[in-house]
Coordinates of N, CA and C in Angstrom, one line a residue:
M1 N 0.9 -1.1 0.1 CA 0.0 0.1 0.1 C 1.0 1.2 0.2
T2 N 0.5 2.3 -0.7 CA 1.1 3.5 -0.8 C 1.3 4.4 0.7
T3 N 2.3 4.7 1.0 CA 3.1 5.2 2.2 C 3.3 6.7 2.0
S4 N 3.7 7.4 0.7 CA 4.0 8.5 0.6 C 2.7 9.3 -0.5
W5 N 1.7 9.8 -0.1 CA 1.0 10.2 -0.6 C 1.1 11.5 -1.4
I6 N 0.2 11.8 -2.6 CA 0.4 13.1 -3.2 C -1.0 13.9 -2.7
T7 N -0.9 15.1 -2.3 CA -2.4 15.9 -1.7 C -2.1 17.2 -2.2
R8 N -3.1 17.4 -2.7 CA -3.6 18.9 -3.2 C -5.1 19.5 -3.0
P9 N -5.1 21.0 -3.4 CA -6.5 21.2 -3.2 C -7.4 20.4 -4.7
E10 N -8.4 20.6 -4.1 CA -9.5 20.1 -5.4 C -9.3 21.1 -6.5
T11 N -9.9 20.3 -7.8 CA -10.2 21.4 -8.9 C -11.2 21.0 -9.3
A12 N -11.9 21.7 -10.3 CA -13.3 21.5 -11.0 C -13.1 20.1 -11.6
A13 N -12.1 19.6 -12.1 CA -12.0 18.1 -12.7 C -12.2 17.1 -11.8
D14 N -12.2 17.7 -10.3 CA -12.3 16.6 -9.3 C -13.6 16.1 -8.7
L15 N -14.4 17.1 -9.1 CA -15.7 17.2 -8.3 C -16.6 15.8 -8.6
A16 N -16.6 15.2 -9.8 CA -17.2 13.9 -9.8 C -16.4 12.5 -9.1
Q17 N -15.3 12.7 -9.3 CA -14.5 11.9 -8.2 C -14.7 12.0 -6.8
I18 N -14.9 13.3 -6.3 CA -14.9 13.5 -5.0 C -16.3 13.0 -4.6
R19 N -17.3 13.2 -5.2 CA -18.6 12.4 -5.2 C -18.5 11.0 -4.9
E20 N -17.9 10.5 -6.0 CA -17.5 9.0 -5.9 C -17.2 8.3 -4.8
V21 N -15.9 9.2 -4.5 CA -15.1 8.8 -2.9 C -16.1 8.8 -1.6
N22 N -17.1 9.6 -1.7 CA -18.0 9.9 -0.6 C -18.7 8.8 -0.8
L23 N -19.4 8.5 -2.0 CA -20.5 7.3 -2.2 C -19.9 6.0 -1.8
A24 N -18.6 6.0 -2.1 CA -18.0 4.5 -1.9 C -17.6 4.5 -0.4
A25 N -17.4 5.6 0.2 CA -17.0 5.5 2.0 C -18.1 5.6 2.8
F26 N -19.3 5.9 2.4 CA -20.3 6.1 3.5 C -21.7 5.2 3.1
P27 N -22.4 4.9 3.8 CA -23.3 3.7 3.4 C -24.7 4.5 2.4
T28 N -24.8 6.0 2.9 CA -25.6 6.7 2.0 C -25.0 8.0 1.2
S29 N -26.1 8.6 0.6 CA -25.3 9.6 -0.4 C -25.3 10.8 0.6
H30 N -25.6 10.9 1.7 CA -25.8 12.0 2.8 C -24.4 13.0 2.3
E31 N -23.3 12.2 3.0 CA -22.1 12.7 3.0 C -21.9 13.7 1.5
A32 N -21.9 12.8 0.4 CA -21.8 13.5 -1.1 C -22.8 14.5 -1.2
D33 N -23.8 14.4 -0.9 CA -24.7 15.7 -0.9 C -24.4 17.0 -0.2
L34 N -23.9 16.6 1.0 CA -23.7 17.4 1.9 C -22.2 18.4 1.3
V35 N -21.1 17.7 0.6 CA -20.1 18.4 0.1 C -20.6 19.1 -1.1
E36 N -21.5 18.7 -1.9 CA -21.9 19.5 -2.8 C -22.8 20.9 -2.6
A37 N -23.8 20.6 -1.5 CA -24.2 21.8 -0.7 C -23.2 22.7 0.0
L38 N -22.3 22.3 0.5 CA -21.1 23.1 1.0 C -20.4 24.2 0.2
R39 N -20.3 23.2 -1.1 CA -19.5 23.9 -2.1 C -20.3 25.1 -2.8
A40 N -21.6 24.9 -2.8 CA -22.6 25.8 -3.2 C -22.8 27.1 -2.3
D41 N -22.4 27.0 -1.2 CA -22.8 27.8 0.0 C -21.4 29.0 -0.1
S42 N -21.9 30.1 -0.5 CA -20.6 31.0 -0.5 C -20.1 31.5 0.8
Q43 N -21.3 31.3 1.8 CA -20.6 32.0 3.4 C -19.7 30.5 3.8
A44 N -20.0 29.4 3.2 CA -19.4 28.1 3.8 C -18.0 27.9 3.0
W45 N -18.0 28.0 2.2 CA -16.9 27.5 1.3 C -15.8 28.3 1.4
I46 N -14.4 27.9 1.5 CA -13.5 28.7 1.4 C -12.5 28.2 0.6
P47 N -12.0 28.8 -0.7 CA -11.3 28.2 -1.7 C -9.6 27.8 -1.1
G48 N -9.6 26.5 -1.2 CA -8.1 26.2 -1.0 C -8.4 25.2 0.3
L49 N -9.6 25.2 0.6 CA -9.6 24.2 1.8 C -10.5 22.9 1.4
S50 N -10.5 22.5 0.5 CA -10.9 21.3 0.1 C -9.8 20.2 -0.6
W51 N -9.3 19.1 0.0 CA -8.0 18.4 -0.4 C -8.5 17.4 -0.6
V52 N -7.6 16.8 -1.7 CA -7.6 15.5 -2.2 C -6.4 14.5 -2.1
T53 N -6.5 13.5 -2.0 CA -5.1 12.6 -1.9 C -5.6 11.7 -3.1
E54 N -4.3 11.7 -3.9 CA -4.3 11.0 -5.3 C -3.4 9.4 -4.8
A55 N -4.1 8.6 -5.6 CA -3.9 7.3 -5.5 C -2.9 7.0 -6.6
P56 N -2.0 6.0 -6.8 CA -1.0 5.8 -7.7 C -1.2 6.1 -9.1
D57 N -2.6 5.7 -9.4 CA -3.0 5.9 -10.6 C -3.4 7.2 -11.1
G58 N -3.6 8.4 -10.3 CA -3.7 9.4 -10.4 C -5.3 10.0 -10.0
S59 N -5.9 8.8 -9.5 CA -7.4 8.9 -9.2 C -7.4 9.7 -8.0
I60 N -8.4 9.8 -7.3 CA -8.5 10.2 -5.9 C -9.0 9.2 -5.0
A61 N -7.9 9.1 -3.8 CA -8.0 8.1 -2.9 C -8.8 8.4 -1.9
G62 N -8.4 10.1 -1.3 CA -9.3 10.4 0.0 C -9.4 11.9 -0.2
F63 N -10.1 12.2 0.8 CA -10.9 13.6 0.7 C -10.9 14.1 2.1
A64 N -10.7 15.7 2.2 CA -10.7 16.1 3.4 C -11.4 17.6 3.1
L65 N -12.7 18.1 3.7 CA -13.1 19.4 3.5 C -13.2 20.2 4.9
F66 N -13.1 21.3 4.5 CA -13.0 22.5 5.7 C -13.6 23.5 5.1
T67 N -14.5 23.9 6.0 CA -15.8 25.2 5.6 C -16.0 25.7 6.9
R68 N -16.2 27.1 6.7 CA -16.7 27.8 7.8 C -17.9 27.8 8.6
C69 N -17.4 28.1 9.9 CA -18.3 27.7 10.8 C -18.3 29.2 11.7
H70 N -19.0 29.2 12.8 CA -18.7 30.2 13.9 C -19.2 29.7 15.1
V71 N -18.5 30.4 16.3 CA -18.1 30.3 17.7 C -18.9 31.6 18.3
D72 N -20.1 31.5 18.6 CA -20.8 32.9 19.1 C -20.2 34.0 18.4
G73 N -20.4 33.9 16.7 CA -19.7 34.9 16.0 C -18.8 35.0 15.4
S74 N -17.6 34.2 16.2 CA -16.5 34.5 15.8 C -15.9 33.5 14.8
A75 N -15.1 33.4 13.7 CA -15.2 32.5 12.7 C -14.0 31.5 13.2
A76 N -14.6 30.4 12.7 CA -13.9 28.9 13.0 C -14.2 28.2 11.7
L77 N -13.2 26.9 11.5 CA -13.5 26.1 10.6 C -14.1 24.7 11.2
T78 N -14.7 24.0 10.4 CA -15.4 22.7 10.8 C -14.6 21.7 10.0
L79 N -14.1 20.7 10.3 CA -13.6 19.6 9.0 C -14.7 18.7 9.1
G80 N -14.8 18.2 7.9 CA -15.8 17.3 7.3 C -16.6 17.7 6.3
P81 N -17.3 16.8 5.3 CA -16.8 15.4 5.6 C -15.3 15.1 5.1
C82 N -15.1 14.0 5.7 CA -13.9 13.3 5.4 C -14.1 11.8 4.5
A83 N -13.5 11.6 3.8 CA -13.6 10.1 3.2 C -12.5 9.6 2.5
V84 N -12.6 8.2 2.2 CA -11.5 7.5 1.6 C -12.1 6.1 0.9
R85 N -11.9 6.2 -0.3 CA -12.3 4.8 -1.0 C -11.9 4.1 -0.1
P86 N -12.8 2.8 0.0 CA -12.4 1.3 0.7 C -11.3 0.8 0.7
E87 N -11.0 0.7 -1.0 CA -9.5 0.0 -1.1 C -8.3 0.8 -0.4
Y88 N -8.1 1.9 -0.6 CA -7.5 2.9 0.4 C -7.4 3.3 1.8
Q89 N -8.5 2.7 2.5 CA -8.7 2.8 4.0 C -7.8 2.0 4.9
R90 N -7.5 2.9 5.7 CA -6.3 2.6 6.9 C -5.0 2.2 6.2
S91 N -4.9 3.3 5.2 CA -3.3 3.3 4.5 C -2.6 4.5 4.5
G92 N -3.6 5.7 5.2 CA -2.9 6.9 5.6 C -3.3 8.0 4.5
A93 N -4.3 7.7 3.3 CA -4.7 8.6 2.6 C -5.5 9.4 3.0
G94 N -6.4 9.5 4.3 CA -7.5 10.2 4.6 C -6.6 11.4 5.6
S95 N -5.6 10.8 6.3 CA -4.7 11.4 7.3 C -4.0 12.6 6.5
A96 N -3.2 12.2 5.2 CA -2.6 12.7 4.4 C -3.4 14.0 4.0
A97 N -4.8 13.8 3.5 CA -5.7 15.1 3.2 C -6.0 15.8 4.2
I98 N -6.1 15.5 5.5 CA -6.2 16.2 6.8 C -5.2 17.0 7.1
R99 N -3.7 16.5 7.0 CA -2.8 17.0 7.3 C -2.4 18.2 6.6
A100 N -2.6 18.1 5.2 CA -2.3 19.1 3.9 C -3.5 20.2 4.6
G101 N -4.9 19.7 4.6 CA -5.8 20.8 4.9 C -5.4 21.6 5.9
L102 N -4.9 21.0 7.0 CA -4.7 21.6 8.3 C -3.6 22.7 7.9
Q103 N -2.8 22.3 7.2 CA -1.4 23.2 6.9 C -1.9 24.4 6.3
A104 N -3.1 24.0 5.2 CA -3.4 25.2 4.3 C -4.3 26.1 4.8
A105 N -4.9 25.4 5.9 CA -5.9 26.4 7.0 C -4.9 27.3 7.8
R106 N -3.9 26.8 8.4 CA -2.9 27.6 9.1 C -2.3 28.8 8.3
E107 N -2.0 28.2 7.0 CA -1.5 29.3 6.3 C -2.3 30.1 5.7
Q108 N -3.5 30.0 5.5 CA -4.6 31.3 5.2 C -4.8 31.9 6.6
G109 N -4.2 31.6 7.7 CA -4.4 32.7 8.7 C -5.5 31.9 9.7
E110 N -6.2 31.0 9.6 CA -7.1 30.3 10.3 C -6.4 30.0 11.9
N111 N -7.5 29.9 13.0 CA -6.9 29.4 14.1 C -7.3 28.5 14.8
L112 N -8.8 28.2 14.7 CA -9.6 27.4 15.2 C -10.3 26.2 14.2
V113 N -10.1 24.9 14.6 CA -10.8 24.1 13.5 C -11.6 23.1 14.6
L114 N -12.6 22.6 14.3 CA -13.4 22.0 14.9 C -14.2 20.7 14.2
V115 N -14.1 19.5 14.9 CA -14.6 18.3 14.3 C -15.4 17.4 15.3
L116 N -16.2 16.8 14.6 CA -17.3 16.1 15.3 C -16.6 14.8 14.9
G117 N -16.1 13.6 15.4 CA -15.6 12.5 15.1 C -15.2 11.5 15.9
H118 N -14.5 10.7 15.6 CA -13.9 9.6 16.3 C -12.8 10.2 17.3
A119 N -13.2 9.8 18.4 CA -12.4 10.2 19.7 C -11.1 9.5 19.7
E120 N -10.9 8.4 19.0 CA -9.9 7.6 18.6 C -8.8 7.9 17.5
Y121 N -9.7 8.8 16.6 CA -8.7 9.2 15.6 C -8.1 10.6 15.2
Y122 N -9.2 11.5 15.7 CA -8.5 12.9 15.8 C -7.5 13.6 16.6
P123 N -7.2 13.1 17.7 CA -6.3 13.3 18.4 C -5.0 13.3 17.8
R124 N -4.8 12.3 16.8 CA -3.4 12.2 16.1 C -3.0 13.6 15.6
F125 N -4.2 14.7 15.1 CA -3.9 15.6 14.5 C -3.6 16.8 15.6
G126 N -3.9 16.5 16.7 CA -3.9 17.6 17.8 C -5.1 18.2 18.4
F127 N -6.2 17.7 18.0 CA -7.6 17.8 18.3 C -7.8 17.1 19.8
T128 N -8.6 17.9 20.6 CA -8.7 17.8 22.2 C -10.1 18.0 22.4
P129 N -11.0 17.6 23.3 CA -12.3 18.0 23.4 C -12.4 19.6 23.5
A130 N -13.5 19.8 22.5 CA -13.8 21.4 22.7 C -14.2 21.7 23.7
S131 N -14.6 21.3 24.8 CA -15.1 21.6 26.0 C -14.0 22.3 27.0
G132 N -12.8 21.8 26.6 CA -11.7 22.5 27.0 C -11.6 23.9 26.7
Y133 N -12.0 24.3 25.7 CA -12.2 25.4 25.3 C -13.5 26.1 25.5
A134 N -14.4 25.7 26.2 CA -15.8 26.0 26.5 C -16.2 26.5 25.1
I135 N -16.3 25.6 24.3 CA -16.8 25.5 23.0 C -17.9 24.1 22.8
R136 N -18.7 24.6 22.7 CA -20.0 23.4 22.4 C -20.8 23.2 21.2
P137 N -21.4 22.0 20.8 CA -22.0 22.0 19.9 C -23.6 22.3 20.1
P138 N -24.6 22.8 19.1 CA -25.9 23.0 19.3 C -26.9 22.2 19.3
F139 N -26.1 20.8 19.7 CA -26.9 19.4 20.1 C -26.2 18.6 20.9
E140 N -27.0 17.6 21.3 CA -26.5 16.6 22.5 C -25.3 15.9 21.9
V141 N -24.1 15.5 22.4 CA -23.3 14.9 21.9 C -22.1 14.5 23.0
E142 N -22.0 13.2 23.2 CA -20.8 12.8 24.2 C -19.5 14.0 24.2
D143 N -19.1 14.6 25.2 CA -18.2 15.3 25.1 C -16.8 15.0 24.4
K144 N -16.3 13.8 24.4 CA -15.0 13.3 23.6 C -15.1 13.3 22.1
Y145 N -16.4 13.2 21.4 CA -16.6 13.4 19.9 C -16.3 14.6 19.3
M146 N -16.6 15.8 20.3 CA -16.6 17.2 19.8 C -15.4 17.8 20.0
M147 N -14.4 17.9 18.9 CA -13.0 18.3 19.3 C -12.6 19.7 18.9
A148 N -11.6 20.1 19.2 CA -11.2 21.3 18.6 C -9.5 21.4 18.7
L149 N -9.3 21.9 17.6 CA -7.5 22.4 17.3 C -7.3 23.5 17.2
V150 N -6.6 24.1 17.9 CA -6.1 25.9 18.3 C -4.7 25.5 17.4
F151 N -4.5 26.3 16.6 CA -2.8 26.4 15.8 C -2.0 27.4 16.6
D152 N -2.6 28.5 17.0 CA -1.8 29.4 18.1 C -2.2 29.8 19.4
P153 N -2.0 29.0 20.4 CA -2.8 29.2 21.6 C -2.6 30.4 22.2
N154 N -1.6 31.2 21.6 CA -1.4 33.0 22.1 C -2.7 33.7 21.4
V155 N -3.6 33.5 20.6 CA -4.5 34.2 20.0 C -5.6 33.6 20.6
S156 N -6.5 34.7 21.0 CA -7.9 34.3 22.0 C -8.8 33.2 21.1
V157 N -9.0 32.4 21.8 CA -10.2 31.4 21.2 C -11.5 31.9 21.5
P158 N -12.4 31.8 20.7 CA -13.7 32.1 20.9 C -14.4 31.0 22.0
T159 N -15.2 31.4 22.7 CA -15.9 30.4 23.4 C -17.6 30.7 23.0
G160 N -18.3 29.5 23.4 CA -19.7 29.3 23.1 C -20.2 28.4 22.4
T161 N -21.3 28.3 21.7 CA -22.0 27.6 20.5 C -21.5 27.7 19.5
I162 N -21.2 26.3 18.8 CA -20.8 26.3 17.3 C -22.1 26.7 16.5
R163 N -21.9 27.3 15.4 CA -23.1 27.8 14.4 C -22.4 27.0 13.2
Y164 N -22.7 25.8 12.9 CA -22.6 25.2 11.5 C -23.0 26.0 10.5
P165 N -22.7 25.6 9.1 CA -23.3 26.2 8.0 C -24.6 25.5 7.5
A166 N -25.4 26.2 7.0 CA -26.9 25.7 6.9 C -27.1 24.2 6.3
A167 N -26.5 23.8 5.2 CA -26.2 22.6 4.6 C -26.1 21.3 5.7
F168 N -25.6 21.7 6.8 CA -25.4 21.0 7.9 C -26.7 20.2 8.6
G169 N -27.8 21.3 8.5 CA -29.2 21.2 8.8 C -29.1 21.4 10.6
V170 N -28.2 21.4 11.1 CA -28.3 21.9 12.6 C -28.4 23.2 13.0

């Protein structure tokens, strides 16, 4: 299995394959539809923060999306959906896309990224429970699944309730 992945921002030529990756990775079309809805939302979409991982044949193996959210009015990012074609899962393709996207977000001047996800997976990127920053989701979820990553701890981190893009439906 590939251990050195090529990552890059999505291009218009990637859109159909990104949908295919999400359809292959999840049991329903929910995540694939969500990606398309977020892409169409000018308030949520941030150019350069949708990342793909290329398979050895040049097709897309993995995907990670970062979009605009807010914490009580202050700008932040939300990570997700993230997806990997089944044949490339557990090979680092998803981690590569996430790491590349996080680096791009940092370079674009972002400071706070939020994710609702597996408590065993996301800490490897530096995520910790969002409650440690007094950040909470607008719905009930076990504390360990709502996580935050702060790039620069010397910059003030907003506190309060997360407001997701409308496409998330929460």
